[in-house]
Coordinates of C-alpha atoms and ligand atoms in Angstrom, one line a residue:
Chain P
M1 CA 65.2 -142.3 -12.1
I2 CA 61.9 -140.0 -12.7
D3 CA 62.2 -139.0 -9.0
Y4 CA 65.9 -138.2 -9.3
L5 CA 65.0 -136.1 -12.3
I6 CA 62.3 -134.1 -10.2
A7 CA 64.6 -133.5 -7.6
I8 CA 67.3 -132.0 -9.8
L9 CA 64.5 -129.8 -11.5
I10 CA 63.4 -128.4 -7.7
F11 CA 67.2 -127.8 -7.0
A12 CA 67.6 -126.0 -10.3
G13 CA 64.4 -124.1 -9.5
I14 CA 65.8 -123.2 -6.1
Y15 CA 68.7 -121.9 -7.4
G16 CA 67.1 -120.3 -10.1
F17 CA 65.5 -117.7 -7.5
V18 CA 68.8 -117.2 -6.1
A19 CA 70.5 -116.6 -9.7
L20 CA 67.4 -114.3 -10.7
G21 CA 68.4 -112.4 -7.5
L22 CA 72.2 -112.3 -8.1
N23 CA 71.4 -111.2 -11.7
I24 CA 69.8 -108.3 -10.8
Q25 CA 72.3 -106.9 -8.7
W26 CA 75.3 -108.4 -10.6
G27 CA 74.1 -108.9 -14.2
L28 CA 71.9 -105.8 -14.4
T29 CA 73.2 -103.1 -12.2
G30 CA 76.8 -104.2 -11.8
L31 CA 76.8 -104.6 -7.6
I32 CA 79.4 -107.7 -7.2
N33 CA 77.7 -109.9 -4.3
L34 CA 80.1 -112.8 -3.2
G35 CA 78.2 -113.6 -0.3
Q36 CA 74.2 -114.2 -1.9
V37 CA 74.1 -117.3 0.3
A38 CA 73.6 -115.4 3.6
F39 CA 70.0 -114.0 2.1
F40 CA 69.2 -117.5 0.9
A41 CA 70.1 -118.4 4.5
V42 CA 68.0 -115.9 6.1
G43 CA 65.2 -116.7 3.8
A44 CA 65.7 -120.6 4.5
Y45 CA 65.7 -119.9 8.5
T46 CA 62.8 -117.6 8.8
F47 CA 60.8 -119.9 6.7
A48 CA 61.7 -123.1 8.8
L49 CA 61.0 -121.3 12.1
L50 CA 57.7 -119.6 11.1
S51 CA 56.2 -122.5 9.3
K52 CA 57.4 -125.0 12.3
A53 CA 55.4 -122.2 14.6
G54 CA 52.3 -123.0 12.4
V55 CA 52.5 -119.9 10.0
P56 CA 50.7 -120.9 6.7
F57 CA 52.8 -121.7 3.6
L58 CA 52.1 -118.7 1.7
L59 CA 52.8 -116.0 4.7
A60 CA 56.0 -117.7 5.6
V61 CA 57.4 -117.4 2.2
A62 CA 56.2 -113.6 2.0
V63 CA 57.8 -113.1 5.5
A64 CA 60.9 -114.7 4.4
T65 CA 61.3 -113.3 1.2
T66 CA 60.8 -109.7 2.8
L67 CA 63.3 -110.1 5.7
S68 CA 65.9 -110.9 3.4
G69 CA 65.2 -107.9 1.3
V70 CA 65.3 -106.1 4.5
F71 CA 68.9 -107.4 5.3
G72 CA 69.8 -106.8 1.6
A73 CA 69.1 -103.2 2.2
A74 CA 71.0 -103.3 5.5
V75 CA 74.2 -104.6 3.9
A76 CA 74.0 -102.1 1.0
M77 CA 73.5 -99.1 3.6
F78 CA 76.5 -100.4 5.7
T79 CA 78.9 -100.4 2.2
P80 CA 79.8 -96.8 1.6
R81 CA 78.5 -95.7 -1.7
L82 CA 78.1 -99.1 -2.8
R83 CA 81.4 -99.4 -4.4
E84 CA 82.5 -102.6 -6.0
D85 CA 85.7 -103.2 -3.7
Y86 CA 83.7 -102.7 -0.5
L87 CA 80.7 -104.5 -1.8
A88 CA 82.9 -107.4 -2.5
I89 CA 84.5 -107.5 1.0
V90 CA 81.3 -106.9 2.8
T91 CA 79.1 -109.4 1.5
L92 CA 81.6 -112.0 1.7
G93 CA 82.1 -111.1 5.3
F94 CA 78.4 -111.0 5.8
S95 CA 77.7 -114.4 4.6
E96 CA 80.5 -115.9 6.9
F97 CA 79.0 -113.8 9.6
V98 CA 75.2 -115.4 9.1
R99 CA 76.6 -118.7 8.9
L100 CA 78.6 -118.2 12.3
V101 CA 75.6 -116.8 14.0
L102 CA 73.6 -119.9 12.6
L103 CA 76.3 -122.3 14.0
N104 CA 76.9 -120.7 17.3
E105 CA 73.8 -119.2 18.5
K106 CA 72.0 -122.5 19.5
W107 CA 68.8 -120.5 21.0
L108 CA 68.4 -118.8 17.6
A109 CA 67.9 -121.8 15.3
G110 CA 69.2 -124.9 16.8
G111 CA 73.2 -124.3 16.2
P112 CA 74.9 -126.7 14.3
D113 CA 72.0 -129.2 14.7
G114 CA 69.9 -126.9 12.4
V115 CA 66.3 -127.0 12.1
A116 CA 64.5 -130.2 11.4
G117 CA 60.7 -131.0 10.4
V118 CA 60.1 -128.1 8.3
P119 CA 56.6 -128.6 6.7
R120 CA 56.1 -128.6 2.8
P121 CA 52.8 -127.0 1.6
A122 CA 49.6 -129.4 1.3
S123 CA 50.0 -131.6 -1.8
F124 CA 47.6 -131.2 -5.0
P125 CA 45.0 -133.6 -4.9
G126 CA 46.1 -136.6 -6.6
L127 CA 49.6 -135.8 -6.8
G128 CA 52.7 -136.8 -4.9
S129 CA 54.5 -134.6 -2.6
E130 CA 57.4 -134.4 -4.9
T131 CA 55.4 -133.5 -8.0
S132 CA 53.3 -131.3 -6.0
F133 CA 56.3 -129.3 -4.8
L134 CA 58.0 -129.1 -8.2
I135 CA 54.5 -127.5 -9.5
V136 CA 54.5 -125.1 -6.6
T137 CA 57.9 -124.4 -7.4
A138 CA 57.6 -123.6 -10.8
L139 CA 54.8 -121.2 -10.4
A140 CA 56.9 -119.3 -8.0
L141 CA 59.7 -119.5 -10.3
A142 CA 57.5 -118.4 -13.1
F143 CA 56.4 -115.7 -11.2
A144 CA 59.7 -114.4 -10.0
F145 CA 61.0 -114.9 -13.8
W146 CA 58.3 -112.4 -14.9
F147 CA 59.0 -109.8 -12.4
T148 CA 62.7 -109.8 -13.2
R149 CA 62.3 -109.8 -17.2
R150 CA 59.8 -106.9 -16.6
I151 CA 62.5 -105.2 -14.5
E152 CA 65.0 -105.8 -17.3
R153 CA 62.7 -104.4 -19.7
Y154 CA 61.2 -101.3 -18.0
P155 CA 62.7 -97.9 -17.7
I156 CA 64.1 -99.1 -14.4
G157 CA 66.0 -101.6 -16.0
R158 CA 67.6 -99.1 -18.2
T159 CA 68.5 -96.9 -15.4
L160 CA 70.2 -99.9 -13.6
K161 CA 72.1 -101.0 -16.7
A162 CA 73.0 -97.4 -17.1
I163 CA 74.6 -97.4 -13.5
R164 CA 76.1 -100.5 -14.5
E165 CA 77.9 -98.8 -17.4
D166 CA 78.7 -95.5 -15.9
E167 CA 77.1 -94.1 -12.5
G168 CA 78.4 -90.6 -13.2
V169 CA 76.2 -90.7 -16.5
V170 CA 73.0 -91.3 -14.4
T171 CA 74.1 -88.5 -11.9
S172 CA 74.5 -85.9 -14.4
V173 CA 71.0 -86.5 -15.7
G174 CA 69.6 -85.9 -12.2
K175 CA 69.0 -89.4 -10.9
V176 CA 70.1 -90.7 -7.3
A177 CA 72.4 -93.7 -8.6
L178 CA 73.0 -94.9 -4.9
A179 CA 68.9 -95.4 -4.4
Y180 CA 68.8 -97.3 -7.7
K181 CA 71.6 -99.2 -6.3
T182 CA 70.3 -100.2 -2.9
K183 CA 66.7 -100.9 -4.6
A184 CA 68.5 -103.4 -7.0
F185 CA 70.4 -104.9 -4.0
L186 CA 67.0 -105.2 -1.9
L187 CA 65.3 -106.8 -4.5
G188 CA 68.2 -109.2 -5.4
A189 CA 68.6 -110.5 -1.5
A190 CA 64.7 -110.7 -1.5
L191 CA 64.7 -113.1 -4.5
A192 CA 67.5 -115.2 -2.9
G193 CA 65.3 -115.3 0.5
L194 CA 62.3 -116.7 -1.7
G195 CA 64.9 -119.4 -2.8
G196 CA 65.8 -119.9 0.8
A197 CA 62.2 -120.6 1.9
F198 CA 61.6 -123.0 -0.9
F199 CA 65.0 -124.7 0.0
A200 CA 63.9 -125.4 3.8
S201 CA 60.4 -126.7 2.8
Y202 CA 61.8 -129.1 0.0
L203 CA 64.4 -130.4 2.3
S204 CA 62.7 -130.4 5.5
Y205 CA 65.7 -130.0 7.3
I206 CA 68.1 -127.1 7.2
S207 CA 71.8 -126.8 9.3
P208 CA 74.5 -124.2 9.0
D209 CA 76.6 -126.5 6.5
M210 CA 74.3 -126.1 3.9
F211 CA 75.1 -122.3 3.6
G212 CA 78.8 -122.0 2.9
P213 CA 80.3 -119.9 0.3
N214 CA 80.2 -122.7 -2.3
V215 CA 76.4 -121.7 -2.8
S216 CA 77.3 -118.3 -3.5
I217 CA 80.0 -119.6 -5.9
Y218 CA 77.5 -121.9 -8.1
V219 CA 75.2 -118.8 -8.4
L220 CA 78.0 -116.6 -9.1
A221 CA 79.0 -119.3 -11.9
A222 CA 75.4 -119.3 -13.0
V223 CA 75.1 -115.8 -13.6
L224 CA 78.7 -115.4 -15.3
I225 CA 77.6 -118.1 -17.9
G226 CA 74.7 -116.5 -18.5
A227 CA 74.9 -113.4 -20.3
Q228 CA 75.0 -111.1 -17.1
G229 CA 71.7 -109.2 -17.4
S230 CA 69.3 -111.5 -18.9
S231 CA 67.0 -113.4 -17.1
V232 CA 66.3 -115.8 -19.7
A233 CA 70.3 -116.7 -20.0
T234 CA 70.4 -116.9 -16.4
L235 CA 67.6 -119.3 -15.8
L236 CA 69.2 -121.7 -18.7
S237 CA 72.7 -121.3 -17.1
T238 CA 71.3 -122.1 -13.7
A239 CA 69.8 -125.4 -14.9
L240 CA 73.4 -126.1 -16.6
V241 CA 75.1 -125.7 -13.2
A242 CA 72.5 -127.7 -11.4
A243 CA 72.5 -130.4 -14.0
L244 CA 76.3 -130.4 -13.8
L245 CA 76.6 -130.6 -10.1
E246 CA 73.5 -132.9 -9.6
G247 CA 73.6 -134.8 -12.8
T248 CA 77.3 -136.0 -12.3
R249 CA 75.9 -137.8 -9.3
L250 CA 74.6 -140.1 -11.7
L251 CA 78.0 -140.9 -13.3
K252 CA 78.3 -143.1 -9.6
D253 CA 76.4 -145.7 -11.1
Y254 CA 78.6 -146.0 -14.3
I255 CA 81.9 -144.8 -13.5
T256 CA 83.1 -147.6 -11.0
F257 CA 86.8 -146.5 -10.7
V258 CA 86.5 -143.4 -8.6
D259 CA 84.8 -143.5 -5.3
G260 CA 82.4 -140.6 -3.9
V261 CA 85.0 -138.3 -2.6
E262 CA 86.7 -138.4 -5.8
L263 CA 83.7 -137.9 -7.6
A264 CA 82.6 -134.9 -5.6
A265 CA 86.1 -133.4 -6.5
L266 CA 85.8 -134.5 -10.2
R267 CA 82.3 -132.6 -10.0
L268 CA 83.8 -129.2 -9.2
M269 CA 86.5 -129.8 -11.7
V270 CA 83.8 -130.2 -14.3
L271 CA 82.1 -126.8 -13.3
G272 CA 85.4 -125.0 -13.4
L273 CA 86.8 -126.5 -16.4
A274 CA 83.0 -125.4 -17.9
L275 CA 83.4 -121.9 -16.6
I276 CA 87.0 -121.4 -17.9
A277 CA 85.9 -122.7 -21.1
I278 CA 82.9 -120.2 -21.4
V279 CA 84.6 -117.1 -20.2
M280 CA 87.4 -117.9 -22.8
V281 CA 84.9 -118.2 -25.3
R282 CA 82.8 -115.1 -24.1
Y283 CA 85.4 -112.4 -23.0
R284 CA 87.9 -112.9 -25.7
P285 CA 90.1 -109.5 -25.6
G286 CA 88.4 -107.2 -28.3
R287 CA 84.9 -108.5 -28.0
P288 CA 82.6 -105.5 -26.5
Chain I
M1 CA 71.4 -57.7 -16.8
K2 CA 70.5 -60.9 -15.1
Q3 CA 73.5 -63.4 -14.0
I4 CA 72.0 -66.9 -14.7
L5 CA 75.6 -68.2 -13.1
E6 CA 78.1 -66.4 -10.7
I7 CA 81.3 -68.0 -9.8
K8 CA 82.9 -66.1 -6.9
D9 CA 86.4 -66.9 -5.9
V10 CA 86.0 -70.8 -6.6
S11 CA 89.1 -72.7 -6.0
R12 CA 90.0 -76.1 -6.0
R13 CA 93.4 -78.1 -5.3
F14 CA 94.4 -81.6 -6.4
G15 CA 97.3 -82.8 -4.5
G16 CA 100.2 -80.0 -5.2
L17 CA 98.2 -78.7 -8.1
Q18 CA 96.0 -75.5 -7.9
A19 CA 93.5 -76.4 -10.7
V20 CA 91.3 -73.9 -10.1
N21 CA 92.4 -70.7 -8.2
K22 CA 90.0 -68.1 -7.1
C23 CA 88.0 -68.0 -10.3
R24 CA 85.5 -65.5 -10.7
F25 CA 83.0 -64.6 -13.5
S26 CA 79.3 -64.4 -14.7
V27 CA 77.2 -65.8 -17.2
R28 CA 74.6 -63.4 -18.6
A29 CA 71.1 -65.2 -18.5
G30 CA 70.3 -65.9 -22.6
S31 CA 73.8 -65.5 -23.5
I32 CA 76.2 -67.8 -25.3
T33 CA 79.3 -67.2 -23.5
G34 CA 82.6 -68.8 -24.2
L35 CA 85.4 -70.2 -22.0
V36 CA 88.8 -70.4 -23.4
G37 CA 92.6 -71.0 -22.3
P38 CA 95.3 -73.5 -22.9
N39 CA 95.2 -77.1 -22.0
G40 CA 95.4 -77.7 -18.4
A41 CA 94.1 -74.2 -17.5
G42 CA 91.2 -75.6 -15.7
K43 CA 88.3 -75.2 -17.6
S44 CA 86.7 -78.7 -17.4
T45 CA 87.6 -78.7 -13.8
L46 CA 85.8 -75.7 -13.3
F47 CA 82.6 -77.1 -15.0
S48 CA 83.1 -80.1 -12.8
L49 CA 83.1 -77.5 -9.9
V50 CA 80.0 -75.7 -11.1
S51 CA 77.8 -79.2 -11.7
G52 CA 78.9 -80.6 -8.4
F53 CA 81.0 -83.6 -9.8
V54 CA 83.8 -82.1 -7.7
R55 CA 83.6 -80.2 -4.5
P56 CA 85.0 -76.7 -4.3
D57 CA 87.6 -76.0 -1.8
S58 CA 86.4 -72.6 -1.5
G59 CA 84.2 -70.0 -3.1
E60 CA 80.6 -69.7 -4.0
V61 CA 78.4 -70.6 -7.2
L62 CA 75.2 -69.1 -7.4
F63 CA 72.7 -70.4 -10.3
D64 CA 69.7 -68.4 -10.5
G65 CA 70.3 -66.7 -7.6
N66 CA 70.8 -69.8 -5.5
H67 CA 73.6 -71.1 -3.9
I68 CA 74.6 -74.5 -5.3
E69 CA 78.3 -75.0 -4.0
K70 CA 77.0 -77.2 -1.4
L71 CA 74.4 -79.4 -3.7
S72 CA 75.2 -82.7 -5.1
A73 CA 75.5 -83.3 -8.6
H74 CA 72.0 -84.6 -9.4
E75 CA 70.6 -81.8 -7.4
I76 CA 72.1 -79.2 -9.6
A77 CA 71.2 -81.2 -12.9
R78 CA 67.5 -81.2 -11.2
L79 CA 67.5 -77.3 -11.2
G80 CA 68.4 -77.6 -14.9
L81 CA 72.1 -77.1 -15.3
R82 CA 73.3 -79.7 -17.4
R83 CA 76.8 -80.3 -18.5
T84 CA 78.6 -82.3 -21.1
F85 CA 82.1 -84.4 -20.7
Q86 CA 85.0 -83.4 -22.7
I87 CA 85.3 -87.1 -23.2
P88 CA 82.1 -88.1 -24.3
R89 CA 80.4 -90.5 -21.7
E90 CA 77.7 -92.6 -23.9
L91 CA 76.5 -95.7 -22.6
K92 CA 77.9 -97.9 -25.2
Q93 CA 75.8 -101.0 -24.5
M94 CA 72.8 -98.9 -25.1
T95 CA 71.4 -97.8 -28.3
V96 CA 71.5 -94.1 -29.0
L97 CA 67.7 -93.6 -28.3
E98 CA 67.9 -95.8 -24.7
N99 CA 70.8 -93.3 -23.8
L100 CA 68.1 -90.3 -24.2
L101 CA 65.1 -92.3 -22.9
L102 CA 67.4 -92.5 -19.7
V103 CA 67.3 -88.9 -19.0
P104 CA 63.6 -87.8 -18.4
E105 CA 63.2 -87.4 -14.8
R106 CA 60.2 -88.7 -12.5
Q107 CA 59.3 -91.5 -14.9
F108 CA 56.8 -93.8 -13.3
G109 CA 58.5 -96.4 -15.2
D110 CA 61.8 -95.9 -13.1
Q111 CA 59.8 -97.0 -9.8
V112 CA 59.9 -100.7 -8.7
R113 CA 56.4 -100.8 -8.3
S114 CA 55.5 -99.6 -11.9
V115 CA 56.8 -103.4 -12.8
L116 CA 54.1 -104.8 -10.6
L117 CA 51.4 -102.8 -12.0
P118 CA 49.5 -102.9 -15.6
G119 CA 52.0 -101.6 -18.5
K120 CA 49.6 -99.1 -19.9
R121 CA 50.7 -96.3 -18.0
V122 CA 54.5 -97.0 -18.6
H123 CA 53.9 -97.8 -22.3
E124 CA 52.3 -94.4 -22.6
E125 CA 54.9 -92.7 -20.6
E126 CA 57.5 -94.5 -23.1
R127 CA 55.9 -93.3 -26.2
I128 CA 55.7 -89.6 -25.3
N129 CA 59.4 -89.8 -24.2
L130 CA 60.3 -91.7 -27.3
Q131 CA 58.6 -88.9 -29.4
K132 CA 60.7 -86.7 -27.7
A133 CA 63.9 -88.5 -28.1
Q134 CA 63.2 -88.4 -31.8
G135 CA 62.9 -85.2 -32.1
V136 CA 66.1 -84.3 -30.1
L137 CA 67.9 -86.6 -32.0
E138 CA 66.6 -85.6 -35.3
M139 CA 67.7 -81.9 -34.1
V140 CA 71.0 -82.8 -33.5
G141 CA 71.4 -84.7 -36.7
L142 CA 71.4 -88.2 -35.1
G143 CA 68.1 -89.1 -36.3
E144 CA 69.3 -92.2 -38.7
K145 CA 71.4 -93.4 -35.9
A146 CA 68.5 -93.8 -33.1
Q147 CA 68.6 -97.9 -33.1
H148 CA 72.5 -97.8 -33.3
P149 CA 74.6 -98.8 -30.1
A150 CA 76.1 -95.8 -29.1
A151 CA 79.5 -97.8 -28.7
L152 CA 79.5 -97.7 -32.9
L153 CA 79.3 -93.7 -33.0
S154 CA 82.0 -91.9 -34.4
G155 CA 83.7 -89.5 -32.1
G156 CA 81.9 -86.6 -33.3
Q157 CA 78.7 -88.4 -33.3
K158 CA 79.6 -89.1 -29.6
K159 CA 79.9 -85.4 -28.8
L160 CA 76.3 -84.9 -30.4
L161 CA 74.9 -87.5 -28.3
E162 CA 76.4 -85.9 -25.1
L163 CA 74.5 -82.8 -26.0
A164 CA 71.2 -84.6 -27.5
R165 CA 71.2 -86.2 -23.8
C166 CA 71.2 -82.7 -22.2
L167 CA 68.6 -81.2 -24.6
M168 CA 66.5 -84.2 -23.6
A169 CA 66.1 -82.4 -20.1
D170 CA 65.1 -79.2 -21.3
P171 CA 67.9 -77.1 -19.5
K172 CA 68.2 -73.6 -18.4
L173 CA 72.0 -73.7 -18.6
L174 CA 74.0 -75.9 -20.6
L175 CA 78.0 -76.3 -20.1
L176 CA 79.3 -77.9 -23.3
D177 CA 83.1 -78.9 -23.0
E178 CA 84.2 -78.9 -26.4
P179 CA 81.2 -79.7 -28.5
T180 CA 83.2 -79.3 -31.7
A181 CA 86.3 -81.4 -30.6
G182 CA 86.5 -84.5 -33.0
V183 CA 83.5 -83.4 -35.3
N184 CA 84.1 -83.1 -38.7
P185 CA 84.1 -79.4 -40.4
T186 CA 80.9 -79.9 -42.4
L187 CA 79.2 -81.4 -38.9
I188 CA 80.7 -78.3 -37.1
R189 CA 78.8 -75.9 -39.2
H190 CA 75.6 -78.2 -38.5
L191 CA 76.4 -78.0 -34.8
M192 CA 76.8 -74.1 -35.0
S193 CA 73.3 -73.7 -36.4
V194 CA 72.2 -76.3 -33.7
L195 CA 73.3 -74.6 -30.9
R196 CA 71.7 -71.2 -32.3
R197 CA 68.6 -73.0 -32.4
I198 CA 69.1 -74.2 -28.8
H199 CA 70.1 -70.5 -27.7
A200 CA 67.0 -69.2 -29.5
S201 CA 64.8 -71.4 -27.6
G202 CA 65.8 -69.7 -24.5
V203 CA 68.8 -72.0 -23.2
T204 CA 71.9 -70.1 -21.7
L205 CA 75.1 -71.7 -23.1
L206 CA 78.6 -71.7 -21.7
I207 CA 81.0 -73.2 -23.9
I208 CA 84.8 -74.5 -23.7
E209 CA 85.8 -74.2 -27.2
H210 CA 89.4 -74.2 -29.0
N211 CA 87.8 -73.5 -32.2
M212 CA 88.2 -69.9 -32.8
T213 CA 85.6 -69.7 -35.7
V214 CA 83.1 -71.1 -33.4
I215 CA 83.7 -68.8 -30.7
M216 CA 83.9 -65.8 -32.8
E217 CA 80.8 -66.6 -34.5
L218 CA 78.7 -67.8 -31.5
C219 CA 79.9 -66.1 -28.3
E220 CA 78.8 -62.5 -27.3
R221 CA 81.5 -62.7 -24.6
V222 CA 84.6 -64.8 -24.1
I223 CA 86.2 -65.8 -20.5
V224 CA 89.9 -66.7 -20.7
M225 CA 91.4 -68.9 -18.3
D226 CA 95.0 -69.5 -17.3
R227 CA 96.3 -71.5 -14.5
G228 CA 93.0 -71.6 -13.0
Q229 CA 92.3 -68.0 -13.1
V230 CA 90.5 -65.8 -15.1
I231 CA 92.9 -63.4 -17.1
A232 CA 90.5 -61.5 -19.6
A233 CA 87.0 -61.2 -20.5
G234 CA 85.4 -59.3 -23.1
T235 CA 84.1 -59.6 -26.5
P236 CA 85.6 -61.9 -29.1
A237 CA 87.5 -59.2 -30.9
E238 CA 88.9 -57.7 -27.8
I239 CA 89.8 -60.9 -26.7
Q240 CA 91.6 -61.3 -29.8
S241 CA 93.6 -58.4 -29.4
N242 CA 94.4 -58.7 -25.9
K243 CA 98.1 -58.9 -25.4
E244 CA 97.9 -61.2 -22.4
V245 CA 95.6 -63.4 -24.2
L246 CA 98.0 -63.8 -26.6
D247 CA 100.7 -64.9 -24.7
A248 CA 98.9 -67.4 -22.9
Y249 CA 97.0 -68.7 -25.4
L250 CA 96.5 -67.4 -28.9
G251 CA 100.4 -67.2 -29.4
G252 CA 100.8 -70.9 -28.7
V253 CA 97.7 -72.4 -30.9
S254 CA 97.5 -69.3 -33.5
A255 CA 93.7 -68.9 -34.6
Ligands
ADP301 N1 90.5 -85.3 -10.8 C1 91.9 -84.9 -10.7 N2 92.9 -85.3 -10.3 C2 94.2 -84.8 -10.2 N3 94.1 -83.6 -11.1 C3 93.5 -83.2 -12.0 C4 92.0 -83.9 -11.8 N4 91.5 -83.1 -13.0 C5 92.0 -82.3 -13.4 N5 93.2 -82.4 -12.9 C6 94.4 -81.5 -13.3 O1 93.9 -79.8 -13.1 C7 94.6 -79.2 -14.3 C8 93.6 -78.7 -14.9 O2 93.0 -79.8 -15.8 P1 91.5 -79.1 -16.8 O3 90.5 -78.6 -15.8 O4 91.2 -80.7 -17.3 O5 91.8 -78.3 -17.6 P2 91.5 -77.8 -19.1 O6 90.0 -78.5 -19.3 O7 91.5 -76.5 -19.0 O8 92.2 -78.3 -20.3 C9 95.5 -80.3 -15.2 O9 96.7 -80.4 -14.9 C10 95.0 -81.5 -14.9 O10 95.8 -82.7 -14.9
MG302 MG1 89.4 -79.9 -20.5

């Protein structure tokens, strides 16, 4: 039971990185990203391949994060003016592209077989591997949280929020909105890649089917449930989504009248209903 | 006499509509110039053309002697040419103060790397910008609204916020699109004195305005536009007695 709790916490933490990243893009700057899983996957695979080749944990994490950011910047630059409608299509398309490349290019990362034997960082003395990993994840997440919170509160966050509200105003005060949007997108992608590195390290095995569109949807749900712009709310709602998704697995032991497949569907239904309820409460017409 | 703004045969078409048609006039440096004309004459479009928000189909625009017709809007703003919008574009989810703090250029805190460094430099920078913003808000009469969400301002106050946002940048030339529209009469008096003070501090003003009292009292020169073209220019008194103008504009509105 305690092991299971630790696992949920680690998963929540991993999704936390991805959601914090999406929160910079979508919550703060208003850049929709329907394919955040792509950058998560880039981070996961980069970390997996590097650390299997003997690159130390921290260095592999850093390279995975950076490379995801580079991919983010590239996607941003391929999207004309980073307009919302283009962005929705490009990000969704890019995430499927990444998944299909990983699936079909065997030479790159094992194709459908994925990558196995991804190492974890060394455990702390006297602590188990799971607990150690939880601590490392929590430390990294604390750093990511500190970073995004500062972004929110610093002048740069003000400019990003201004872009979300009215890009023309930002232009009229002499600032290059497109440059800020590109940076925001890059940062969000890098954070997703950071989450991906932890994901690969934790599971020790990754394969393309783990990087389907549902990952993007879960983090979109987390950011939507959170206040869209606040790192605190984003992390809390990520924990909520993780608890909903993972926690309902616990029900298996208590609910005997549904089987595993039905339970999986039930889980998504619960998430869907929770989303609808929250959106109805939070986005009532007439509320700012 | 130095011209700070020269508009030379600028044209712009929207589909089948020639919104601005070979428009041509200049604004003297240090003046308050009025731009009037009936609704749909192309005044606001002209502001957008000059400030780079809309590209002219043809023609030239010179600011301080330099061509700006091919520059983008943020480049023109950086040169010191600022504009307000006819329909205020306040950032609703921010406070009045934050609307102004957005403005200062080259803020260190506006760079991603500032986030990773000790906060001292950003805080010092914010303190200075905050002082300036407070001063500007006092000047336009929004001092007490500093902490209010911009969404809660009245229509007139939003106009003042647009003005304050421009002033925050110490512009050389200000294009004001109907600054008194929706502002209540007592506040208009106040606004006029604010505009005089801005002018006295060395800023050139080009003002689109329907309120004839404001035009009469403030402007040394008035340009009249109709159907995308300049149809008359002169002192307010000359304009008021111009037959063509009366036909096109004053006849309908009756000042
Ligand atoms: N972006 C646009 N697209 C199409 N038509 C426009 C656009 N902007 C302005 N117009 C049209 O151009 C004409 C001039 O408008 P405008 O410049 O706002 O006039 P004014 O400010 O003098 O009242 C109007 O007929 C208006 O409908
Ligand atoms: Mg107009």
